[in-house]
């Protein structure tokens, strides 16, 4: 039997402040993904660096600083989700990084519309509502960064009998 995966989702400060928590969590539950960890946290500079440890290297200081400010503007809600190919499936559900290009039906496409051009022109971060691990390796690193062993749970959902 192929193993299931665990992946990290963050509801970013704009999602929490806009009161979208329930609707966004509902989408993952509706797809049969199992919540195996859940917490609220206000990220500080040090923890933001650990979470986005390679972002500055990938996109430069301007993008890193804008993103770090955005991620610390209010609390985030972290979810550890389990399911079949959970990493790729959750990425599919959130849509591409820039909401203006994210397909309708995805979280970023349905709840935001900001473009890369606008973010660059204003020096703003992309307010794109959610983070999700981008690869299986990233998911493993982020799961242990955000959730101690005793904060990660094993239990059975009703849905998994049919969806896993
Ligand atoms: P992802 O969130 O879709 O995985 P990444 O490329 O890993 O996208 O970038 C992480 C985050 O950094 C993005 O979600 C976004 O908040 C921010 N970011 C990435 N590229 C840009 C940019 O060009 N301008 C502003 N913010 C950016
Ligand atoms: Mg990423």
Tab-separated table of C-alpha atoms and ligand atoms in Angstrom:
chain	number	residue	atom	x	y	z
A	1	UNK	CA	0.000	0.000	0.000
A	2	UNK	CA	1.405	3.405	-0.935
A	3	UNK	CA	2.022	5.630	2.053
A	4	UNK	CA	0.122	8.805	2.711
A	5	UNK	CA	1.982	12.087	3.188
A	6	UNK	CA	1.836	14.982	5.609
A	7	UNK	CA	2.104	18.587	4.421
A	8	UNK	CA	2.120	21.996	6.108
A	9	UNK	CA	-0.464	24.678	5.332
A	10	UNK	CA	-0.365	28.185	6.791
A	11	UNK	CA	-3.363	30.479	6.708
A	12	UNK	CA	-1.392	33.706	6.367
A	13	UNK	CA	-2.211	36.897	8.330
A	14	UNK	CA	-4.483	38.280	5.565
A	15	UNK	CA	-6.575	35.089	5.568
A	16	UNK	CA	-6.946	35.096	9.353
A	17	UNK	CA	-7.702	38.847	9.492
A	18	UNK	CA	-10.283	38.535	6.707
A	19	UNK	CA	-12.142	35.875	8.687
A	20	UNK	CA	-11.581	33.164	6.081
A	21	UNK	CA	-10.264	30.506	8.466
A	22	UNK	CA	-13.408	28.399	8.577
A	23	UNK	CA	-14.006	28.508	4.825
A	24	UNK	CA	-10.412	27.623	3.991
A	25	UNK	CA	-10.160	24.778	6.501
A	26	UNK	CA	-13.480	23.498	5.149
A	27	UNK	CA	-11.987	23.099	1.676
A	28	UNK	CA	-9.285	20.773	2.956
A	29	UNK	CA	-11.724	18.782	5.084
A	30	UNK	CA	-14.132	18.542	2.140
A	31	UNK	CA	-11.367	16.963	0.048
A	32	UNK	CA	-10.934	14.332	2.762
A	33	UNK	CA	-7.593	15.595	4.028
A	34	UNK	CA	-7.048	14.790	7.693
A	35	UNK	CA	-6.001	17.495	10.167
A	36	UNK	CA	-3.177	15.963	12.226
A	37	UNK	CA	-1.859	19.230	13.737
A	38	UNK	CA	-3.327	22.699	14.302
A	39	UNK	CA	-2.098	25.875	16.007
A	40	UNK	CA	-2.127	29.680	15.944
A	41	UNK	CA	1.187	31.545	16.088
A	42	UNK	CA	2.521	35.054	15.663
A	43	UNK	CA	5.769	34.530	13.764
A	44	UNK	CA	8.820	36.523	14.881
A	45	UNK	CA	11.815	37.492	12.732
A	46	UNK	CA	13.847	34.463	13.769
A	47	UNK	CA	11.091	31.949	13.118
A	48	UNK	CA	10.216	33.600	9.778
A	49	UNK	CA	13.834	33.132	8.699
A	50	UNK	CA	13.655	29.448	9.633
A	51	UNK	CA	10.419	28.961	7.723
A	52	UNK	CA	11.553	30.858	4.593
A	53	UNK	CA	15.237	29.893	4.974
A	54	UNK	CA	15.947	29.930	1.218
A	55	UNK	CA	13.607	32.726	0.077
A	56	UNK	CA	16.231	35.491	0.089
A	57	UNK	CA	18.615	33.260	-1.846
A	58	UNK	CA	15.874	32.527	-4.392
A	59	UNK	CA	14.425	36.025	-4.908
A	60	UNK	CA	16.656	38.595	-3.180
A	61	UNK	CA	16.427	40.809	-0.125
A	62	UNK	CA	13.515	42.947	-1.355
A	63	UNK	CA	11.159	39.983	-1.736
A	64	UNK	CA	12.386	38.437	1.511
A	65	UNK	CA	11.842	41.614	3.529
A	66	UNK	CA	8.384	42.264	2.078
A	67	UNK	CA	7.361	38.657	2.731
A	68	UNK	CA	8.776	38.656	6.271
A	69	UNK	CA	6.872	41.854	7.122
A	70	UNK	CA	3.673	40.406	5.655
A	71	UNK	CA	3.996	37.125	7.556
A	72	UNK	CA	4.474	38.974	10.867
A	73	UNK	CA	1.643	41.483	10.480
A	74	UNK	CA	-0.717	39.254	12.464
A	75	UNK	CA	-1.112	35.682	13.657
A	76	UNK	CA	-1.153	32.743	11.271
A	77	UNK	CA	-2.938	29.416	11.622
A	78	UNK	CA	-0.825	26.354	10.897
A	79	UNK	CA	-2.340	23.067	9.777
A	80	UNK	CA	-0.608	19.768	9.309
A	81	UNK	CA	-2.645	17.796	6.780
A	82	UNK	CA	-2.437	14.122	5.869
A	83	UNK	CA	-3.653	12.416	2.727
A	84	UNK	CA	-2.780	10.600	-0.478
A	85	UNK	CA	-0.086	12.614	-2.280
A	86	UNK	CA	-0.998	15.382	0.141
A	87	UNK	CA	1.864	17.677	-0.874
A	88	UNK	CA	0.923	17.820	-4.562
A	89	UNK	CA	-2.822	17.740	-3.903
A	90	UNK	CA	-2.731	20.674	-1.503
A	91	UNK	CA	-0.576	22.684	-3.923
A	92	UNK	CA	-3.182	21.975	-6.605
A	93	UNK	CA	-5.925	23.232	-4.274
A	94	UNK	CA	-4.150	26.492	-3.361
A	95	UNK	CA	-3.192	27.516	-6.928
A	96	UNK	CA	-0.107	29.290	-8.226
A	97	UNK	CA	1.827	31.898	-6.202
A	98	UNK	CA	0.429	35.031	-7.868
A	99	UNK	CA	-3.350	35.233	-7.367
A	100	UNK	CA	-3.911	37.031	-10.686
A	101	UNK	CA	-2.728	33.864	-12.423
A	102	UNK	CA	-4.280	31.342	-10.035
A	103	UNK	CA	-7.130	29.362	-11.569
A	104	UNK	CA	-10.715	29.859	-10.390
A	105	UNK	CA	-11.549	27.045	-7.991
A	106	UNK	CA	-8.232	27.388	-6.191
A	107	UNK	CA	-7.935	29.262	-2.899
A	108	UNK	CA	-5.651	31.950	-4.329
A	109	UNK	CA	-7.823	32.270	-7.448
A	110	UNK	CA	-11.108	32.461	-5.549
A	111	UNK	CA	-10.176	34.708	-2.606
A	112	UNK	CA	-7.542	37.078	-4.039
A	113	UNK	CA	-6.518	38.703	-7.314
A	114	UNK	CA	-3.214	40.586	-6.767
A	115	UNK	CA	-0.667	40.493	-9.599
A	116	UNK	CA	3.110	40.226	-9.486
A	117	UNK	CA	3.349	43.579	-11.342
A	118	UNK	CA	1.273	45.295	-8.662
A	119	UNK	CA	3.350	43.785	-5.843
A	120	UNK	CA	6.589	44.813	-7.536
A	121	UNK	CA	5.322	48.327	-8.338
A	122	UNK	CA	4.207	48.971	-4.762
A	123	UNK	CA	6.954	47.024	-2.953
A	124	UNK	CA	4.218	44.958	-1.291
A	125	UNK	CA	4.269	41.266	-0.572
A	126	UNK	CA	1.912	39.128	-2.575
A	127	UNK	CA	-1.146	38.777	-0.344
A	128	UNK	CA	-1.853	35.222	-1.397
A	129	UNK	CA	-3.620	33.920	1.719
A	130	UNK	CA	-1.950	30.564	2.174
A	131	UNK	CA	1.347	28.751	2.278
A	132	UNK	CA	1.689	25.073	1.441
A	133	UNK	CA	4.824	22.941	1.356
A	134	UNK	CA	6.260	22.853	-2.162
A	135	UNK	CA	7.851	19.392	-2.117
A	136	UNK	CA	7.977	16.262	0.011
A	137	UNK	CA	11.358	17.317	1.437
A	138	UNK	CA	10.054	20.808	2.240
A	139	UNK	CA	7.016	19.224	3.913
A	140	UNK	CA	9.215	17.069	6.158
A	141	UNK	CA	11.322	20.072	7.198
A	142	UNK	CA	8.279	22.298	7.793
A	143	UNK	CA	6.308	19.653	9.718
A	144	UNK	CA	9.075	19.307	12.279
A	145	UNK	CA	9.717	23.069	12.365
A	146	UNK	CA	6.085	23.853	13.196
A	147	UNK	CA	4.911	20.838	15.177
A	148	UNK	CA	6.713	18.969	17.956
A	149	UNK	CA	6.188	15.206	17.947
A	150	UNK	CA	3.532	15.445	20.660
A	151	UNK	CA	1.662	18.054	18.578
A	152	UNK	CA	1.311	15.629	15.648
A	153	UNK	CA	-1.622	13.252	16.001
A	154	UNK	CA	-2.628	9.810	14.792
A	155	UNK	CA	-6.302	8.954	14.648
A	156	UNK	CA	-8.869	7.740	12.121
A	157	UNK	CA	-11.348	9.938	10.308
A	158	UNK	CA	-14.644	8.651	8.942
A	159	UNK	CA	-13.668	9.886	5.485
A	160	UNK	CA	-10.349	8.076	5.176
A	161	UNK	CA	-11.998	4.690	4.778
A	162	UNK	CA	-13.330	5.999	1.454
A	163	UNK	CA	-10.788	8.619	0.359
A	164	UNK	CA	-7.429	7.093	1.396
B	1	LIG	P1	4.710	29.627	-2.909
B	1	LIG	O1	4.159	30.315	-1.669
B	1	LIG	O2	3.673	29.520	-3.986
B	1	LIG	O3	5.398	28.312	-2.602
B	1	LIG	P2	7.387	30.749	-3.219
B	1	LIG	O4	8.057	30.964	-4.542
B	1	LIG	O5	7.871	29.630	-2.354
B	1	LIG	O6	5.823	30.607	-3.513
B	1	LIG	O7	7.471	32.125	-2.421
B	1	LIG	C1	7.093	32.167	-1.048
B	1	LIG	C2	6.295	33.433	-0.790
B	1	LIG	O8	7.114	34.577	-0.988
B	1	LIG	C3	5.102	33.646	-1.712
B	1	LIG	O9	3.938	32.929	-1.326
B	1	LIG	C4	4.889	35.126	-1.571
B	1	LIG	O10	4.215	35.435	-0.346
B	1	LIG	C5	6.332	35.641	-1.502
B	1	LIG	N1	6.839	35.990	-2.839
B	1	LIG	C6	7.389	35.167	-3.740
B	1	LIG	N2	7.755	35.836	-4.857
B	1	LIG	C7	7.414	37.118	-4.652
B	1	LIG	C8	7.543	38.321	-5.462
B	1	LIG	O11	8.027	38.326	-6.597
B	1	LIG	N3	7.062	39.471	-4.900
B	1	LIG	C9	6.520	39.519	-3.652
B	1	LIG	N4	6.389	38.410	-2.862
B	1	LIG	C10	6.825	37.225	-3.358
B	2	LIG	MG1	7.130	27.874	-1.590
